[in-house]
Amino acid sequence: MEARIEQTILKNLIQSEEFTRKVIPFLKSEYFTDSSEQLVYQLTREYFDKYTKSPTVEALLINLDKDTSSPDKVVESARQLIGNLEQADE
């Protein structure tokens, strides 16, 4: 299955600190059309803004579990997306 550009961007935000530092200032959540991708981007952005480094998959999952504002369907879809991003690394 071909990864969409949005998923490739999200994967690189998690895996490459250098990539994250270069592109995150230019990214907006509106660039991600899928609601689960928007959520993963927002969690990644919040983590980066707070810690100035890329989040780990584990950190994203922990922050996702704390999310109470998103519908359960979106949270579950985001959880699967994060799992797919992690698998794409292997």
PDB file of N, CA, C and O in Angstrom, residues 24-63:
ATOM      1  N   ILE A  24       8.615  21.805  10.625  1.00  0.00           N
ATOM      2  CA  ILE A  24       7.491  22.078  11.531  1.00  0.00           C
ATOM      3  C   ILE A  24       7.089  23.557  11.585  1.00  0.00           C
ATOM      4  O   ILE A  24       5.904  23.847  11.728  1.00  0.00           O
ATOM      5  N   PRO A  25       8.018  24.492  11.418  1.00  0.00           N
ATOM      6  CA  PRO A  25       7.571  25.899  11.412  1.00  0.00           C
ATOM      7  C   PRO A  25       6.616  26.229  10.255  1.00  0.00           C
ATOM      8  O   PRO A  25       5.869  27.194  10.325  1.00  0.00           O
ATOM      9  N   PHE A  26       6.645  25.415   9.207  1.00  0.00           N
ATOM     10  CA  PHE A  26       5.845  25.695   8.019  1.00  0.00           C
ATOM     11  C   PHE A  26       4.570  24.867   7.923  1.00  0.00           C
ATOM     12  O   PHE A  26       3.745  25.107   7.041  1.00  0.00           O
ATOM     13  N   LEU A  27       4.410  23.893   8.798  1.00  0.00           N
ATOM     14  CA  LEU A  27       3.240  23.013   8.734  1.00  0.00           C
ATOM     15  C   LEU A  27       2.054  23.595   9.490  1.00  0.00           C
ATOM     16  O   LEU A  27       2.219  24.286  10.489  1.00  0.00           O
ATOM     17  N   LYS A  28       0.864  23.282   8.999  1.00  0.00           N
ATOM     18  CA  LYS A  28      -0.385  23.649   9.660  1.00  0.00           C
ATOM     19  C   LYS A  28      -1.289  22.428   9.670  1.00  0.00           C
ATOM     20  O   LYS A  28      -1.219  21.597   8.759  1.00  0.00           O
ATOM     21  N   SER A  29      -2.139  22.344  10.669  1.00  0.00           N
ATOM     22  CA  SER A  29      -3.020  21.177  10.747  1.00  0.00           C
ATOM     23  C   SER A  29      -3.968  21.098   9.554  1.00  0.00           C
ATOM     24  O   SER A  29      -4.393  20.011   9.174  1.00  0.00           O
ATOM     25  N   GLU A  30      -4.264  22.240   8.929  1.00  0.00           N
ATOM     26  CA  GLU A  30      -5.156  22.232   7.764  1.00  0.00           C
ATOM     27  C   GLU A  30      -4.556  21.466   6.586  1.00  0.00           C
ATOM     28  O   GLU A  30      -5.273  21.064   5.674  1.00  0.00           O
ATOM     29  N   TYR A  31      -3.249  21.280   6.583  1.00  0.00           N
ATOM     30  CA  TYR A  31      -2.609  20.550   5.493  1.00  0.00           C
ATOM     31  C   TYR A  31      -2.941  19.063   5.530  1.00  0.00           C
ATOM     32  O   TYR A  31      -2.709  18.362   4.548  1.00  0.00           O
ATOM     33  N   PHE A  32      -3.431  18.605   6.665  1.00  0.00           N
ATOM     34  CA  PHE A  32      -3.783  17.198   6.823  1.00  0.00           C
ATOM     35  C   PHE A  32      -5.302  17.076   6.726  1.00  0.00           C
ATOM     36  O   PHE A  32      -6.024  17.594   7.563  1.00  0.00           O
ATOM     37  N   THR A  33      -5.778  16.402   5.684  1.00  0.00           N
ATOM     38  CA  THR A  33      -7.219  16.346   5.428  1.00  0.00           C
ATOM     39  C   THR A  33      -7.936  15.332   6.313  1.00  0.00           C
ATOM     40  O   THR A  33      -9.093  15.526   6.658  1.00  0.00           O
ATOM     41  N   ASP A  34      -7.259  14.279   6.699  1.00  0.00           N
ATOM     42  CA  ASP A  34      -7.864  13.252   7.535  1.00  0.00           C
ATOM     43  C   ASP A  34      -7.835  13.696   9.001  1.00  0.00           C
ATOM     44  O   ASP A  34      -6.807  14.181   9.488  1.00  0.00           O
ATOM     45  N   SER A  35      -8.940  13.522   9.699  1.00  0.00           N
ATOM     46  CA  SER A  35      -9.018  14.007  11.087  1.00  0.00           C
ATOM     47  C   SER A  35      -8.038  13.293  12.014  1.00  0.00           C
ATOM     48  O   SER A  35      -7.488  13.899  12.936  1.00  0.00           O
ATOM     49  N   SER A  36      -7.786  12.013  11.770  1.00  0.00           N
ATOM     50  CA  SER A  36      -6.812  11.306  12.618  1.00  0.00           C
ATOM     51  C   SER A  36      -5.393  11.803  12.339  1.00  0.00           C
ATOM     52  O   SER A  36      -4.577  11.910  13.255  1.00  0.00           O
ATOM     53  N   GLU A  37      -5.103  12.143  11.077  1.00  0.00           N
ATOM     54  CA  GLU A  37      -3.793  12.707  10.750  1.00  0.00           C
ATOM     55  C   GLU A  37      -3.634  14.083  11.379  1.00  0.00           C
ATOM     56  O   GLU A  37      -2.558  14.427  11.876  1.00  0.00           O
ATOM     57  N   GLN A  38      -4.705  14.873  11.384  1.00  0.00           N
ATOM     58  CA  GLN A  38      -4.655  16.187  12.035  1.00  0.00           C
ATOM     59  C   GLN A  38      -4.353  16.024  13.526  1.00  0.00           C
ATOM     60  O   GLN A  38      -3.548  16.767  14.078  1.00  0.00           O
ATOM     61  N   LEU A  39      -4.998  15.054  14.148  1.00  0.00           N
ATOM     62  CA  LEU A  39      -4.791  14.828  15.578  1.00  0.00           C
ATOM     63  C   LEU A  39      -3.344  14.417  15.856  1.00  0.00           C
ATOM     64  O   LEU A  39      -2.709  14.946  16.777  1.00  0.00           O
ATOM     65  N   VAL A  40      -2.813  13.500  15.065  1.00  0.00           N
ATOM     66  CA  VAL A  40      -1.422  13.066  15.254  1.00  0.00           C
ATOM     67  C   VAL A  40      -0.472  14.244  15.037  1.00  0.00           C
ATOM     68  O   VAL A  40       0.480  14.444  15.800  1.00  0.00           O
ATOM     69  N   TYR A  41      -0.745  15.058  14.024  1.00  0.00           N
ATOM     70  CA  TYR A  41       0.086  16.249  13.801  1.00  0.00           C
ATOM     71  C   TYR A  41       0.010  17.191  15.003  1.00  0.00           C
ATOM     72  O   TYR A  41       1.038  17.695  15.477  1.00  0.00           O
ATOM     73  N   GLN A  42      -1.200  17.444  15.500  1.00  0.00           N
ATOM     74  CA  GLN A  42      -1.360  18.361  16.640  1.00  0.00           C
ATOM     75  C   GLN A  42      -0.620  17.852  17.866  1.00  0.00           C
ATOM     76  O   GLN A  42       0.047  18.630  18.567  1.00  0.00           O
ATOM     77  N   LEU A  43      -0.693  16.553  18.122  1.00  0.00           N
ATOM     78  CA  LEU A  43       0.035  15.977  19.260  1.00  0.00           C
ATOM     79  C   LEU A  43       1.545  16.113  19.063  1.00  0.00           C
ATOM     80  O   LEU A  43       2.280  16.440  20.001  1.00  0.00           O
ATOM     81  N   THR A  44       1.991  15.891  17.821  1.00  0.00           N
ATOM     82  CA  THR A  44       3.414  16.018  17.511  1.00  0.00           C
ATOM     83  C   THR A  44       3.872  17.458  17.689  1.00  0.00           C
ATOM     84  O   THR A  44       4.917  17.734  18.287  1.00  0.00           O
ATOM     85  N   ARG A  45       3.070  18.380  17.207  1.00  0.00           N
ATOM     86  CA  ARG A  45       3.405  19.811  17.306  1.00  0.00           C
ATOM     87  C   ARG A  45       3.454  20.269  18.759  1.00  0.00           C
ATOM     88  O   ARG A  45       4.388  20.964  19.175  1.00  0.00           O
ATOM     89  N   GLU A  46       2.452  19.867  19.539  1.00  0.00           N
ATOM     90  CA  GLU A  46       2.431  20.240  20.961  1.00  0.00           C
ATOM     91  C   GLU A  46       3.653  19.691  21.687  1.00  0.00           C
ATOM     92  O   GLU A  46       4.269  20.386  22.505  1.00  0.00           O
ATOM     93  N   TYR A  47       4.013  18.452  21.392  1.00  0.00           N
ATOM     94  CA  TYR A  47       5.179  17.844  22.021  1.00  0.00           C
ATOM     95  C   TYR A  47       6.448  18.599  21.633  1.00  0.00           C
ATOM     96  O   TYR A  47       7.273  18.925  22.487  1.00  0.00           O
ATOM     97  N   PHE A  48       6.588  18.882  20.342  1.00  0.00           N
ATOM     98  CA  PHE A  48       7.776  19.598  19.871  1.00  0.00           C
ATOM     99  C   PHE A  48       7.859  20.983  20.490  1.00  0.00           C
ATOM    100  O   PHE A  48       8.930  21.421  20.914  1.00  0.00           O
ATOM    101  N   ASP A  49       6.719  21.693  20.551  1.00  0.00           N
ATOM    102  CA  ASP A  49       6.711  23.038  21.130  1.00  0.00           C
ATOM    103  C   ASP A  49       7.096  23.012  22.613  1.00  0.00           C
ATOM    104  O   ASP A  49       7.748  23.930  23.100  1.00  0.00           O
ATOM    105  N   LYS A  50       6.722  21.950  23.298  1.00  0.00           N
ATOM    106  CA  LYS A  50       7.007  21.861  24.737  1.00  0.00           C
ATOM    107  C   LYS A  50       8.437  21.395  25.017  1.00  0.00           C
ATOM    108  O   LYS A  50       9.106  21.927  25.893  1.00  0.00           O
ATOM    109  N   TYR A  51       8.914  20.385  24.263  1.00  0.00           N
ATOM    110  CA  TYR A  51      10.207  19.766  24.564  1.00  0.00           C
ATOM    111  C   TYR A  51      11.306  20.065  23.539  1.00  0.00           C
ATOM    112  O   TYR A  51      12.442  19.622  23.715  1.00  0.00           O
ATOM    113  N   THR A  52      10.967  20.745  22.461  1.00  0.00           N
ATOM    114  CA  THR A  52      11.879  21.062  21.349  1.00  0.00           C
ATOM    115  C   THR A  52      12.610  19.829  20.809  1.00  0.00           C
ATOM    116  O   THR A  52      13.800  19.884  20.500  1.00  0.00           O
ATOM    117  N   LYS A  53      11.907  18.728  20.734  1.00  0.00           N
ATOM    118  CA  LYS A  53      12.421  17.530  20.080  1.00  0.00           C
ATOM    119  C   LYS A  53      11.247  16.701  19.564  1.00  0.00           C
ATOM    120  O   LYS A  53      10.104  16.918  19.966  1.00  0.00           O
ATOM    121  N   SER A  54      11.560  15.776  18.686  1.00  0.00           N
ATOM    122  CA  SER A  54      10.523  14.921  18.109  1.00  0.00           C
ATOM    123  C   SER A  54       9.976  13.971  19.171  1.00  0.00           C
ATOM    124  O   SER A  54      10.744  13.454  19.987  1.00  0.00           O
ATOM    125  N   PRO A  55       8.674  13.719  19.138  1.00  0.00           N
ATOM    126  CA  PRO A  55       8.115  12.772  20.107  1.00  0.00           C
ATOM    127  C   PRO A  55       8.420  11.340  19.713  1.00  0.00           C
ATOM    128  O   PRO A  55       8.615  11.040  18.533  1.00  0.00           O
ATOM    129  N   THR A  56       8.465  10.472  20.692  1.00  0.00           N
ATOM    130  CA  THR A  56       8.551   9.045  20.414  1.00  0.00           C
ATOM    131  C   THR A  56       7.136   8.538  20.148  1.00  0.00           C
ATOM    132  O   THR A  56       6.150   9.216  20.474  1.00  0.00           O
ATOM    133  N   VAL A  57       7.052   7.361  19.597  1.00  0.00           N
ATOM    134  CA  VAL A  57       5.735   6.749  19.381  1.00  0.00           C
ATOM    135  C   VAL A  57       5.031   6.586  20.725  1.00  0.00           C
ATOM    136  O   VAL A  57       3.832   6.856  20.855  1.00  0.00           O
ATOM    137  N   GLU A  58       5.782   6.172  21.732  1.00  0.00           N
ATOM    138  CA  GLU A  58       5.197   5.978  23.060  1.00  0.00           C
ATOM    139  C   GLU A  58       4.643   7.277  23.626  1.00  0.00           C
ATOM    140  O   GLU A  58       3.561   7.302  24.210  1.00  0.00           O
ATOM    141  N   ALA A  59       5.379   8.371  23.442  1.00  0.00           N
ATOM    142  CA  ALA A  59       4.916   9.676  23.934  1.00  0.00           C
ATOM    143  C   ALA A  59       3.639  10.094  23.213  1.00  0.00           C
ATOM    144  O   ALA A  59       2.711  10.623  23.848  1.00  0.00           O
ATOM    145  N   LEU A  60       3.573   9.848  21.908  1.00  0.00           N
ATOM    146  CA  LEU A  60       2.356  10.174  21.167  1.00  0.00           C
ATOM    147  C   LEU A  60       1.164   9.373  21.681  1.00  0.00           C
ATOM    148  O   LEU A  60       0.067   9.913  21.850  1.00  0.00           O
ATOM    149  N   LEU A  61       1.380   8.089  21.925  1.00  0.00           N
ATOM    150  CA  LEU A  61       0.279   7.243  22.411  1.00  0.00           C
ATOM    151  C   LEU A  61      -0.184   7.675  23.799  1.00  0.00           C
ATOM    152  O   LEU A  61      -1.382   7.684  24.079  1.00  0.00           O
ATOM    153  N   ILE A  62       0.738   8.056  24.652  1.00  0.00           N
ATOM    154  CA  ILE A  62       0.382   8.532  25.994  1.00  0.00           C
ATOM    155  C   ILE A  62      -0.443   9.813  25.897  1.00  0.00           C
ATOM    156  O   ILE A  62      -1.487   9.949  26.545  1.00  0.00           O
ATOM    157  N   ASN A  63       0.014  10.756  25.077  1.00  0.00           N
ATOM    158  CA  ASN A  63      -0.723  12.009  24.914  1.00  0.00           C
ATOM    159  C   ASN A  63      -2.067  11.792  24.231  1.00  0.00           C
ATOM    160  O   ASN A  63      -3.032  12.495  24.519  1.00  0.00           O
TER     161      ASN A  63
END
